[in-house]
Amino acid sequence: MHRQYLHVEGRTTAYFDTAPGRADLPVAALIHGFPLDASMWEAQLRHPPPGWRLIAPDLRGFGGSTDVEASAPSIDDYADDVVDVLRALDIPGAVVAGLSMGGYVTFAILRRAPALVRAIVLADTRAGADSPEAREGRRAMLALLDREGPAGVATQLLPRLLSEHTRQTRPDVESGVRRLTKQQSAQAIRGALVRLMTRPDATSELAGCAVPALVIVGEHDAITPVDEARRLAGGLPDAELAVIPHAGHMANIEQPDAFSSALAAFLARL
Ligand code: MLT
């Protein structure tokens, strides 16, 4: 698995592409969560659903993508990163799949470039904006980041990202997510926290969503629990829900086979 690089408007965007140049294959774009990068999709990228091309960009500042100084950082910046990659590769339409922060980016893509979106997959995410308490938590995390860097963020987040089952039975998953978090720059994590806490509420847009949707959630997701996923699926006109047993918030990493099967079954029905 190695990254490809695109240079658009003075910026480098890195991405994984499971079938470069295969214009004949339908595309699903995978958008990573916070505070990771596109390599969190490794299990899915290694075994793409039959007949599909997967493209997974690193959002600005994360992984191999360069950051850009933004005077008013917005979740829309990340949507533009994904759209830029699809347009640069001449991909006229794609299924857009995002996990957690990637789900917030999916909503932003639906607002900014709806014609590009064939269907959506919303994994371990929510439509609502941050509550005042959640914003307070983001501010505390910004302070933690200043004090202890990405390693401090990893230590605080990990118990909430993974299910108890994963932590007990798959220490490699825990160390992998910790390593991935520590690899990210403090600047990228800072930019993401600001974008997360200022993202708009997408709840009122759900009913108008014109494309099929799959909502996926880990059975033990502590950040966006199953009830939240049910509400999300219930608010969309054409949605199905898949609950992944034994998984927490990072369902695609914790239970890659079950996650990939749910994704493949949905894509096969499109
Ligand atoms: C994520 O996994 O992307 C984060 O949990 C998103 C968030 O903190 O809202």
Coordinates of C-alpha atoms and ligand atoms in Angstrom, one line a residue:
M1 CA 0.0 0.0 0.0
H2 CA 1.6 3.3 -1.0
R3 CA 0.4 6.8 -1.3
Q4 CA -0.1 8.8 -4.5
Y5 CA 0.3 12.5 -4.6
L6 CA -1.6 15.3 -6.3
H7 CA -0.6 19.0 -6.5
V8 CA -3.6 21.3 -6.7
E9 CA -3.4 25.0 -6.1
G10 CA 0.0 25.0 -4.5
R11 CA -0.9 22.2 -2.1
T12 CA 0.0 18.5 -2.0
T13 CA -2.8 16.0 -1.3
A14 CA -1.9 12.4 -0.6
Y15 CA -4.3 9.6 -1.2
F16 CA -4.5 5.8 -1.6
D17 CA -6.0 4.4 -4.8
T18 CA -6.7 0.7 -5.1
A19 CA -7.0 0.8 -8.9
P20 CA -5.2 3.8 -10.4
G21 CA -6.4 4.8 -13.9
R22 CA -9.3 2.3 -13.9
A23 CA -11.9 4.6 -15.2
D24 CA -14.2 1.7 -15.8
L25 CA -14.7 0.9 -12.1
P26 CA -17.1 2.6 -9.8
V27 CA -15.4 4.6 -7.0
A28 CA -16.0 4.8 -3.3
A29 CA -14.1 7.6 -1.5
L30 CA -13.2 6.8 2.1
I31 CA -12.8 9.7 4.5
H32 CA -10.8 9.2 7.7
G33 CA -11.6 10.1 11.3
F34 CA -9.9 12.3 13.8
P35 CA -7.0 12.3 14.6
L36 CA -5.8 9.7 12.1
D37 CA -5.1 9.6 8.4
A38 CA -6.2 7.6 5.4
S39 CA -4.1 4.6 6.4
M40 CA -6.8 3.8 9.0
W41 CA -8.6 2.2 6.0
E42 CA -5.8 -0.2 5.4
A43 CA -7.9 -3.3 5.9
Q44 CA -10.5 -2.1 3.4
L45 CA -7.9 -0.8 0.9
R46 CA -6.1 -4.2 0.9
H47 CA -9.3 -6.0 0.0
P48 CA -11.5 -3.7 -1.9
P49 CA -15.1 -4.8 -2.5
P50 CA -15.3 -6.8 -5.8
G51 CA -15.5 -4.5 -8.8
W52 CA -14.9 -1.3 -6.9
R53 CA -12.1 1.2 -6.8
L54 CA -11.4 2.7 -3.4
I55 CA -9.8 6.2 -3.1
A56 CA -8.8 7.4 0.4
P57 CA -7.4 10.9 0.7
D58 CA -5.4 12.3 3.7
L59 CA -7.3 15.4 4.8
R60 CA -5.0 18.5 4.8
G61 CA -2.2 18.3 7.3
F62 CA -2.8 14.6 8.0
G63 CA -0.7 11.7 6.6
G64 CA 1.1 12.9 3.5
S65 CA -1.0 16.0 2.7
T66 CA 0.4 19.4 3.3
D67 CA -1.4 21.9 5.5
V68 CA -2.5 25.3 4.5
E69 CA -2.8 28.3 6.8
A70 CA -6.5 29.1 7.0
S71 CA -7.8 32.3 8.4
A72 CA -11.1 30.7 9.2
P73 CA -10.7 26.9 9.2
S74 CA -13.9 25.1 8.3
I75 CA -15.0 21.5 7.8
D76 CA -15.7 22.6 4.2
D77 CA -11.9 22.8 3.7
Y78 CA -11.8 19.0 4.1
A79 CA -14.7 18.5 1.8
D80 CA -12.7 20.5 -0.8
D81 CA -9.7 18.2 -0.3
V82 CA -11.9 15.1 -1.2
V83 CA -13.6 16.9 -4.1
D84 CA -10.2 18.1 -5.5
V85 CA -8.9 14.6 -5.6
L86 CA -12.0 13.2 -7.3
R87 CA -12.0 16.0 -9.9
A88 CA -8.3 15.8 -10.5
L89 CA -8.7 12.0 -11.2
D90 CA -11.7 12.8 -13.6
I91 CA -14.1 10.9 -11.4
P92 CA -17.6 12.2 -12.2
G93 CA -19.4 10.5 -9.3
A94 CA -18.5 8.4 -6.2
V95 CA -20.0 6.8 -3.2
V96 CA -18.7 8.9 -0.3
A97 CA -18.0 7.0 2.9
G98 CA -16.8 8.8 6.1
L99 CA -16.1 7.6 9.6
S100 CA -16.8 10.0 12.4
M101 CA -15.1 13.2 11.4
G102 CA -15.2 11.7 7.9
G103 CA -19.0 11.6 8.2
Y104 CA -19.1 15.4 9.0
V105 CA -17.0 15.8 5.9
T106 CA -19.5 13.7 3.9
F107 CA -22.3 16.1 4.9
A108 CA -20.1 19.0 3.8
I109 CA -19.6 17.3 0.4
L110 CA -23.3 16.8 0.1
R111 CA -23.8 20.6 0.6
R112 CA -20.9 21.7 -1.7
A113 CA -20.8 19.1 -4.5
P114 CA -24.0 17.1 -4.4
A115 CA -23.7 16.1 -8.1
L116 CA -20.6 14.1 -7.2
V117 CA -22.3 11.9 -4.7
R118 CA -23.9 8.6 -5.8
A119 CA -24.6 7.3 -2.3
I120 CA -23.2 7.8 1.2
V121 CA -21.9 5.6 4.0
L122 CA -21.9 7.2 7.5
A123 CA -19.9 5.2 10.0
D124 CA -19.8 6.0 13.7
T125 CA -20.8 9.6 13.2
R126 CA -23.7 12.0 13.9
A127 CA -25.5 14.8 12.0
G128 CA -25.6 17.2 14.9
A129 CA -23.1 20.0 15.6
D130 CA -21.0 20.0 18.8
S131 CA -23.0 20.8 22.0
P132 CA -21.6 23.5 24.3
E133 CA -20.1 20.7 26.5
A134 CA -18.5 19.1 23.5
R135 CA -17.0 22.5 22.5
E136 CA -15.7 22.8 26.0
G137 CA -14.1 19.4 25.6
R138 CA -12.5 20.5 22.3
R139 CA -11.0 23.6 24.1
A140 CA -9.6 21.3 26.8
M141 CA -8.1 19.1 24.1
L142 CA -6.5 22.1 22.4
A143 CA -4.8 22.9 25.7
L144 CA -3.8 19.3 26.2
L145 CA -2.3 19.4 22.7
D146 CA -0.3 22.5 23.6
R147 CA 1.0 20.9 26.8
E148 CA 1.6 17.3 25.7
G149 CA 1.4 17.2 21.9
P150 CA -0.3 14.4 19.9
A151 CA 0.9 11.7 22.4
G152 CA -1.3 13.4 25.1
V153 CA -4.2 13.5 22.8
A154 CA -3.8 9.8 22.0
T155 CA -3.7 8.8 25.7
Q156 CA -6.9 10.7 26.4
L157 CA -8.8 9.5 23.3
L158 CA -7.9 5.9 23.2
P159 CA -10.2 4.5 25.9
R160 CA -13.1 6.1 24.1
L161 CA -12.2 5.1 20.6
L162 CA -12.0 1.4 21.0
S163 CA -14.4 -1.1 22.6
E164 CA -13.3 -2.9 25.8
H165 CA -13.4 -6.1 23.7
T166 CA -10.8 -4.7 21.3
R167 CA -8.6 -3.4 24.1
Q168 CA -8.7 -6.8 25.8
T169 CA -8.3 -9.0 22.8
R170 CA -6.4 -6.9 20.2
P171 CA -3.6 -4.9 21.9
D172 CA -2.1 -4.5 18.4
V173 CA -5.1 -2.4 17.4
E174 CA -4.7 -0.1 20.4
S175 CA -1.0 0.3 19.7
G176 CA -1.6 0.9 16.0
V177 CA -4.2 3.7 16.7
R178 CA -1.8 5.2 19.3
R179 CA 1.1 5.2 16.8
L180 CA -1.1 6.6 14.0
T181 CA -2.3 9.5 16.3
K182 CA 1.3 10.3 17.4
Q183 CA 2.4 10.4 13.8
Q184 CA 0.1 13.3 13.0
S185 CA 1.4 16.9 13.4
A186 CA 0.1 19.1 16.2
Q187 CA -0.8 21.6 13.6
A188 CA -3.1 19.2 11.8
I189 CA -4.8 18.1 15.0
R190 CA -5.3 21.7 16.1
G191 CA -6.8 22.6 12.7
A192 CA -9.1 19.6 13.0
L193 CA -10.3 20.5 16.5
V194 CA -11.3 24.0 15.3
R195 CA -13.1 22.5 12.3
L196 CA -14.9 19.9 14.4
M197 CA -16.1 22.5 17.0
T198 CA -17.3 24.9 14.3
R199 CA -19.0 22.5 12.0
P200 CA -22.7 23.2 11.2
D201 CA -25.6 21.0 12.3
A202 CA -26.6 18.8 9.3
T203 CA -29.8 17.4 10.9
S204 CA -32.2 19.5 8.9
E205 CA -30.5 18.4 5.7
L206 CA -31.1 14.7 6.3
A207 CA -34.7 14.5 5.0
G208 CA -33.6 16.1 1.7
C209 CA -30.8 13.6 1.1
A210 CA -31.6 12.2 -2.4
V211 CA -29.1 9.3 -2.4
P212 CA -29.1 5.8 -0.8
A213 CA -27.3 5.7 2.6
L214 CA -25.7 3.0 4.8
V215 CA -25.3 3.9 8.4
I216 CA -22.7 1.7 10.2
V217 CA -22.0 1.8 13.9
G218 CA -19.9 -0.3 16.3
E219 CA -22.1 -2.0 18.9
H220 CA -20.1 -0.4 21.7
D221 CA -19.3 3.0 20.2
A222 CA -19.0 5.3 23.2
I223 CA -18.7 8.5 21.1
T224 CA -21.5 8.1 18.7
P225 CA -23.6 5.3 20.2
V226 CA -26.0 2.9 18.5
D227 CA -29.0 5.1 19.4
E228 CA -27.4 8.0 17.6
A229 CA -26.9 5.9 14.5
R230 CA -30.5 4.7 14.6
R231 CA -31.6 8.4 14.8
L232 CA -29.4 9.2 11.9
A233 CA -30.7 6.3 9.7
G234 CA -34.3 7.2 10.7
G235 CA -33.8 10.8 9.5
L236 CA -32.6 9.7 6.1
P237 CA -35.2 8.9 3.4
D238 CA -33.4 5.8 2.1
A239 CA -31.0 4.3 4.7
E240 CA -30.1 1.0 6.1
L241 CA -28.3 0.4 9.4
A242 CA -25.5 -2.1 10.1
V243 CA -24.4 -2.6 13.7
I244 CA -21.0 -4.2 14.0
P245 CA -20.7 -6.6 17.0
H246 CA -17.8 -6.2 19.4
A247 CA -16.6 -2.9 17.8
G248 CA -16.4 0.6 19.3
H249 CA -16.0 3.9 17.5
M250 CA -13.3 2.7 15.1
A251 CA -15.5 -0.1 13.7
N252 CA -13.6 -0.5 10.5
I253 CA -10.3 -1.1 12.3
E254 CA -11.7 -3.1 15.2
Q255 CA -13.8 -5.5 13.1
P256 CA -12.5 -5.1 9.6
D257 CA -14.2 -8.2 8.1
A258 CA -17.7 -7.3 9.4
F259 CA -17.3 -3.7 8.4
S260 CA -16.0 -4.6 4.9
S261 CA -18.8 -7.1 4.4
A262 CA -21.5 -4.5 5.3
L263 CA -19.8 -2.0 2.9
A264 CA -19.5 -4.5 0.1
A265 CA -23.1 -5.7 0.5
F266 CA -24.4 -2.1 0.3
L267 CA -22.2 -1.3 -2.7
A268 CA -23.4 -4.4 -4.5
R269 CA -27.0 -3.3 -4.2
L270 CA -26.4 0.1 -5.8
Ligands
MLT1 C1 -13.6 11.0 15.1 O1 -13.4 9.8 15.3 O2 -13.4 11.5 13.9 C2 -14.0 11.9 16.2 O3 -14.5 11.2 17.3 C3 -14.9 13.0 15.8 C4 -15.4 13.8 17.0 O4 -14.7 13.9 17.9 O5 -16.5 14.4 16.9

